[in-house]
Amino acid sequence: MRTEALQKWAALPPRERLGLTLAGVAVAIALVWMVGVNPALRTLREAPAQIDALDVQLQAMQRMATEARELRGTAPVPATAAAQALKSATERLGEKGRLTVMGDRATLTLTGVNGEVLRAWLTEARSGARARPIEAQLTRGPQGYTGTLVVSLGGAS
């Protein structure tokens, strides 16, 4: 089969051989470009943006790790103090929030609370009462979030 191909190649006029050689070289260059060079150039173009995004993620994770270390290092909050801290945070929600404390859990019922206010409540609950969310059933509407949020109090696991 190879000898047949070589015979056909030798039988071609020099002009056709040159044309086929140039076409083969062009195909080889295109393949090298598509497989080797273009992906590397794409990586070089996209790498700075990806590095910046990863740096932002790393900084956020480092802040959370620092916060976790600080929370671990603080003394546990007694259940009554935790409940009082949650009630105090809930009072700032006004009519939009209602708190029910049962044992080591507290349930916050929300009606139309915006995201920033909810975030502030969660931050205060976490730092002041050492409460952590364990269940959330929230829906987002035009007036804000509505639903329930269950948190575990203080030293409860």
PDB file of C-alpha atoms in Angstrom:
ATOM      1  CA  MET A   1       0.000   0.000   0.000  1.00  0.00           C
ATOM      2  CA  ARG A   2       2.826   2.358   0.834  1.00  0.00           C
ATOM      3  CA  THR A   3       4.680   1.462  -2.349  1.00  0.00           C
ATOM      4  CA  GLU A   4       1.529   2.185  -4.359  1.00  0.00           C
ATOM      5  CA  ALA A   5       1.232   5.593  -2.736  1.00  0.00           C
ATOM      6  CA  LEU A   6       4.904   6.339  -3.447  1.00  0.00           C
ATOM      7  CA  GLN A   7       4.459   5.283  -7.074  1.00  0.00           C
ATOM      8  CA  LYS A   8       1.411   7.531  -7.464  1.00  0.00           C
ATOM      9  CA  TRP A   9       3.336  10.364  -5.810  1.00  0.00           C
ATOM     10  CA  ALA A  10       6.262   9.903  -8.188  1.00  0.00           C
ATOM     11  CA  ALA A  11       3.871   9.829 -11.143  1.00  0.00           C
ATOM     12  CA  LEU A  12       2.413  13.238 -10.253  1.00  0.00           C
ATOM     13  CA  PRO A  13       3.749  16.285 -12.081  1.00  0.00           C
ATOM     14  CA  PRO A  14       6.064  18.471  -9.966  1.00  0.00           C
ATOM     15  CA  ARG A  15       3.506  21.273  -9.789  1.00  0.00           C
ATOM     16  CA  GLU A  16       0.851  18.963  -8.240  1.00  0.00           C
ATOM     17  CA  ARG A  17       3.398  17.531  -5.794  1.00  0.00           C
ATOM     18  CA  LEU A  18       4.298  21.067  -4.702  1.00  0.00           C
ATOM     19  CA  GLY A  19       0.607  21.938  -4.268  1.00  0.00           C
ATOM     20  CA  LEU A  20      -0.075  18.804  -2.221  1.00  0.00           C
ATOM     21  CA  THR A  21       3.038  19.409  -0.118  1.00  0.00           C
ATOM     22  CA  LEU A  22       1.971  22.976   0.610  1.00  0.00           C
ATOM     23  CA  ALA A  23      -1.563  21.783   1.464  1.00  0.00           C
ATOM     24  CA  GLY A  24      -0.115  19.179   3.836  1.00  0.00           C
ATOM     25  CA  VAL A  25       2.105  21.773   5.491  1.00  0.00           C
ATOM     26  CA  ALA A  26      -0.901  24.113   5.858  1.00  0.00           C
ATOM     27  CA  VAL A  27      -2.973  21.335   7.467  1.00  0.00           C
ATOM     28  CA  ALA A  28      -0.080  20.480   9.809  1.00  0.00           C
ATOM     29  CA  ILE A  29       0.331  24.132  10.826  1.00  0.00           C
ATOM     30  CA  ALA A  30      -3.430  24.433  11.437  1.00  0.00           C
ATOM     31  CA  LEU A  31      -3.401  21.304  13.614  1.00  0.00           C
ATOM     32  CA  VAL A  32      -0.417  22.520  15.631  1.00  0.00           C
ATOM     33  CA  TRP A  33      -2.164  25.876  16.093  1.00  0.00           C
ATOM     34  CA  MET A  34      -5.493  24.337  17.162  1.00  0.00           C
ATOM     35  CA  VAL A  35      -4.011  21.694  19.451  1.00  0.00           C
ATOM     36  CA  GLY A  36      -0.902  23.337  20.858  1.00  0.00           C
ATOM     37  CA  VAL A  37      -0.775  27.103  20.516  1.00  0.00           C
ATOM     38  CA  ASN A  38      -4.380  28.348  20.714  1.00  0.00           C
ATOM     39  CA  PRO A  39      -5.257  26.639  24.042  1.00  0.00           C
ATOM     40  CA  ALA A  40      -2.081  28.027  25.605  1.00  0.00           C
ATOM     41  CA  LEU A  41      -2.871  31.547  24.392  1.00  0.00           C
ATOM     42  CA  ARG A  42      -6.441  31.246  25.709  1.00  0.00           C
ATOM     43  CA  THR A  43      -5.092  30.188  29.094  1.00  0.00           C
ATOM     44  CA  LEU A  44      -2.731  33.168  29.137  1.00  0.00           C
ATOM     45  CA  ARG A  45      -5.608  35.550  28.317  1.00  0.00           C
ATOM     46  CA  GLU A  46      -8.032  34.115  30.891  1.00  0.00           C
ATOM     47  CA  ALA A  47      -5.573  33.450  33.729  1.00  0.00           C
ATOM     48  CA  PRO A  48      -5.426  36.990  35.203  1.00  0.00           C
ATOM     49  CA  ALA A  49      -9.222  37.198  35.595  1.00  0.00           C
ATOM     50  CA  GLN A  50      -9.355  33.717  37.104  1.00  0.00           C
ATOM     51  CA  ILE A  51      -6.525  34.556  39.501  1.00  0.00           C
ATOM     52  CA  ASP A  52      -8.342  37.719  40.610  1.00  0.00           C
ATOM     53  CA  ALA A  53     -11.576  35.770  41.203  1.00  0.00           C
ATOM     54  CA  LEU A  54      -9.707  33.123  43.173  1.00  0.00           C
ATOM     55  CA  ASP A  55      -7.981  35.817  45.246  1.00  0.00           C
ATOM     56  CA  VAL A  56     -11.379  37.282  46.150  1.00  0.00           C
ATOM     57  CA  GLN A  57     -12.615  33.810  47.143  1.00  0.00           C
ATOM     58  CA  LEU A  58      -9.466  33.197  49.183  1.00  0.00           C
ATOM     59  CA  GLN A  59      -9.860  36.479  51.049  1.00  0.00           C
ATOM     60  CA  ALA A  60     -13.502  35.665  51.844  1.00  0.00           C
ATOM     61  CA  MET A  61     -12.530  32.210  53.095  1.00  0.00           C
ATOM     62  CA  GLN A  62      -9.742  33.685  55.222  1.00  0.00           C
ATOM     63  CA  ARG A  63     -12.192  36.171  56.770  1.00  0.00           C
ATOM     64  CA  MET A  64     -14.607  33.328  57.550  1.00  0.00           C
ATOM     65  CA  ALA A  65     -11.795  31.229  59.030  1.00  0.00           C
ATOM     66  CA  THR A  66     -10.720  34.145  61.221  1.00  0.00           C
ATOM     67  CA  GLU A  67     -14.305  34.648  62.357  1.00  0.00           C
ATOM     68  CA  ALA A  68     -14.632  30.931  63.118  1.00  0.00           C
ATOM     69  CA  ARG A  69     -11.410  30.993  65.185  1.00  0.00           C
ATOM     70  CA  GLU A  70     -12.644  34.034  67.094  1.00  0.00           C
ATOM     71  CA  LEU A  71     -16.015  32.414  67.776  1.00  0.00           C
ATOM     72  CA  ARG A  72     -14.330  29.197  68.943  1.00  0.00           C
ATOM     73  CA  GLY A  73     -12.147  31.182  71.289  1.00  0.00           C
ATOM     74  CA  THR A  74     -15.011  32.991  72.992  1.00  0.00           C
ATOM     75  CA  ALA A  75     -16.770  31.622  76.035  1.00  0.00           C
ATOM     76  CA  PRO A  76     -20.103  29.870  75.459  1.00  0.00           C
ATOM     77  CA  VAL A  77     -23.200  31.964  76.028  1.00  0.00           C
ATOM     78  CA  PRO A  78     -25.702  30.684  78.620  1.00  0.00           C
ATOM     79  CA  ALA A  79     -29.075  29.713  77.159  1.00  0.00           C
ATOM     80  CA  THR A  80     -30.909  32.607  78.821  1.00  0.00           C
ATOM     81  CA  ALA A  81     -28.392  35.158  77.523  1.00  0.00           C
ATOM     82  CA  ALA A  82     -28.564  33.613  74.042  1.00  0.00           C
ATOM     83  CA  ALA A  83     -32.351  33.793  74.048  1.00  0.00           C
ATOM     84  CA  GLN A  84     -32.196  37.407  75.217  1.00  0.00           C
ATOM     85  CA  ALA A  85     -29.700  38.314  72.478  1.00  0.00           C
ATOM     86  CA  LEU A  86     -31.973  36.754  69.852  1.00  0.00           C
ATOM     87  CA  LYS A  87     -35.012  38.579  71.239  1.00  0.00           C
ATOM     88  CA  SER A  88     -33.084  41.839  71.163  1.00  0.00           C
ATOM     89  CA  ALA A  89     -32.052  41.255  67.542  1.00  0.00           C
ATOM     90  CA  THR A  90     -35.611  40.289  66.623  1.00  0.00           C
ATOM     91  CA  GLU A  91     -37.050  43.447  68.189  1.00  0.00           C
ATOM     92  CA  ARG A  92     -35.094  45.435  65.598  1.00  0.00           C
ATOM     93  CA  LEU A  93     -37.097  43.651  62.889  1.00  0.00           C
ATOM     94  CA  GLY A  94     -40.296  45.175  64.257  1.00  0.00           C
ATOM     95  CA  GLU A  95     -43.527  43.643  62.982  1.00  0.00           C
ATOM     96  CA  LYS A  96     -41.625  41.779  60.261  1.00  0.00           C
ATOM     97  CA  GLY A  97     -40.095  39.233  62.635  1.00  0.00           C
ATOM     98  CA  ARG A  98     -41.431  36.998  65.395  1.00  0.00           C
ATOM     99  CA  LEU A  99     -39.231  34.748  67.550  1.00  0.00           C
ATOM    100  CA  THR A 100     -40.210  31.531  69.315  1.00  0.00           C
ATOM    101  CA  VAL A 101     -37.637  29.888  71.613  1.00  0.00           C
ATOM    102  CA  MET A 102     -38.089  26.218  72.547  1.00  0.00           C
ATOM    103  CA  GLY A 103     -35.243  24.471  74.340  1.00  0.00           C
ATOM    104  CA  ASP A 104     -31.989  24.748  72.412  1.00  0.00           C
ATOM    105  CA  ARG A 105     -33.696  25.991  69.237  1.00  0.00           C
ATOM    106  CA  ALA A 106     -35.286  29.232  68.195  1.00  0.00           C
ATOM    107  CA  THR A 107     -37.614  29.768  65.255  1.00  0.00           C
ATOM    108  CA  LEU A 108     -37.754  33.147  63.553  1.00  0.00           C
ATOM    109  CA  THR A 109     -40.832  33.802  61.425  1.00  0.00           C
ATOM    110  CA  LEU A 110     -40.257  36.518  58.826  1.00  0.00           C
ATOM    111  CA  THR A 111     -42.639  38.560  56.703  1.00  0.00           C
ATOM    112  CA  GLY A 112     -41.166  40.841  54.067  1.00  0.00           C
ATOM    113  CA  VAL A 113     -37.650  41.345  55.451  1.00  0.00           C
ATOM    114  CA  ASN A 114     -35.029  42.642  53.026  1.00  0.00           C
ATOM    115  CA  GLY A 115     -31.731  40.812  52.547  1.00  0.00           C
ATOM    116  CA  GLU A 116     -29.504  43.295  54.384  1.00  0.00           C
ATOM    117  CA  VAL A 117     -31.728  43.287  57.467  1.00  0.00           C
ATOM    118  CA  LEU A 118     -31.807  39.470  57.456  1.00  0.00           C
ATOM    119  CA  ARG A 119     -28.022  39.349  57.097  1.00  0.00           C
ATOM    120  CA  ALA A 120     -27.645  41.763  60.030  1.00  0.00           C
ATOM    121  CA  TRP A 121     -29.970  39.596  62.157  1.00  0.00           C
ATOM    122  CA  LEU A 122     -27.992  36.450  61.284  1.00  0.00           C
ATOM    123  CA  THR A 123     -24.703  38.182  62.097  1.00  0.00           C
ATOM    124  CA  GLU A 124     -26.010  39.380  65.442  1.00  0.00           C
ATOM    125  CA  ALA A 125     -27.501  35.962  66.214  1.00  0.00           C
ATOM    126  CA  ARG A 126     -24.209  34.297  65.425  1.00  0.00           C
ATOM    127  CA  SER A 127     -21.981  36.656  67.364  1.00  0.00           C
ATOM    128  CA  GLY A 128     -24.273  37.623  70.254  1.00  0.00           C
ATOM    129  CA  ALA A 129     -26.103  34.355  70.890  1.00  0.00           C
ATOM    130  CA  ARG A 130     -23.657  31.904  69.254  1.00  0.00           C
ATOM    131  CA  ALA A 131     -26.690  30.693  67.298  1.00  0.00           C
ATOM    132  CA  ARG A 132     -26.227  28.965  63.991  1.00  0.00           C
ATOM    133  CA  PRO A 133     -28.877  28.353  61.345  1.00  0.00           C
ATOM    134  CA  ILE A 134     -29.915  24.724  60.985  1.00  0.00           C
ATOM    135  CA  GLU A 135     -33.017  25.048  58.816  1.00  0.00           C
ATOM    136  CA  ALA A 136     -34.422  27.745  56.554  1.00  0.00           C
ATOM    137  CA  GLN A 137     -37.614  27.863  54.536  1.00  0.00           C
ATOM    138  CA  LEU A 138     -37.550  31.282  52.946  1.00  0.00           C
ATOM    139  CA  THR A 139     -39.140  32.659  49.812  1.00  0.00           C
ATOM    140  CA  ARG A 140     -38.136  35.912  48.221  1.00  0.00           C
ATOM    141  CA  GLY A 141     -40.921  38.241  47.206  1.00  0.00           C
ATOM    142  CA  PRO A 142     -41.223  41.874  46.143  1.00  0.00           C
ATOM    143  CA  GLN A 143     -41.230  43.069  49.785  1.00  0.00           C
ATOM    144  CA  GLY A 144     -38.340  40.794  50.825  1.00  0.00           C
ATOM    145  CA  TYR A 145     -37.939  37.382  52.437  1.00  0.00           C
ATOM    146  CA  THR A 146     -40.865  35.542  54.013  1.00  0.00           C
ATOM    147  CA  GLY A 147     -40.757  32.223  55.859  1.00  0.00           C
ATOM    148  CA  THR A 148     -39.097  30.590  58.830  1.00  0.00           C
ATOM    149  CA  LEU A 149     -35.525  30.252  60.019  1.00  0.00           C
ATOM    150  CA  VAL A 150     -34.560  27.779  62.749  1.00  0.00           C
ATOM    151  CA  VAL A 151     -31.344  28.344  64.687  1.00  0.00           C
ATOM    152  CA  SER A 152     -29.532  26.234  67.249  1.00  0.00           C
ATOM    153  CA  LEU A 153     -28.621  28.177  70.368  1.00  0.00           C
ATOM    154  CA  GLY A 154     -25.241  28.667  72.016  1.00  0.00           C
ATOM    155  CA  GLY A 155     -23.321  25.561  72.964  1.00  0.00           C
ATOM    156  CA  ALA A 156     -25.949  23.162  71.582  1.00  0.00           C
ATOM    157  CA  SER A 157     -24.676  20.872  68.882  1.00  0.00           C
TER     158      SER A 157
END
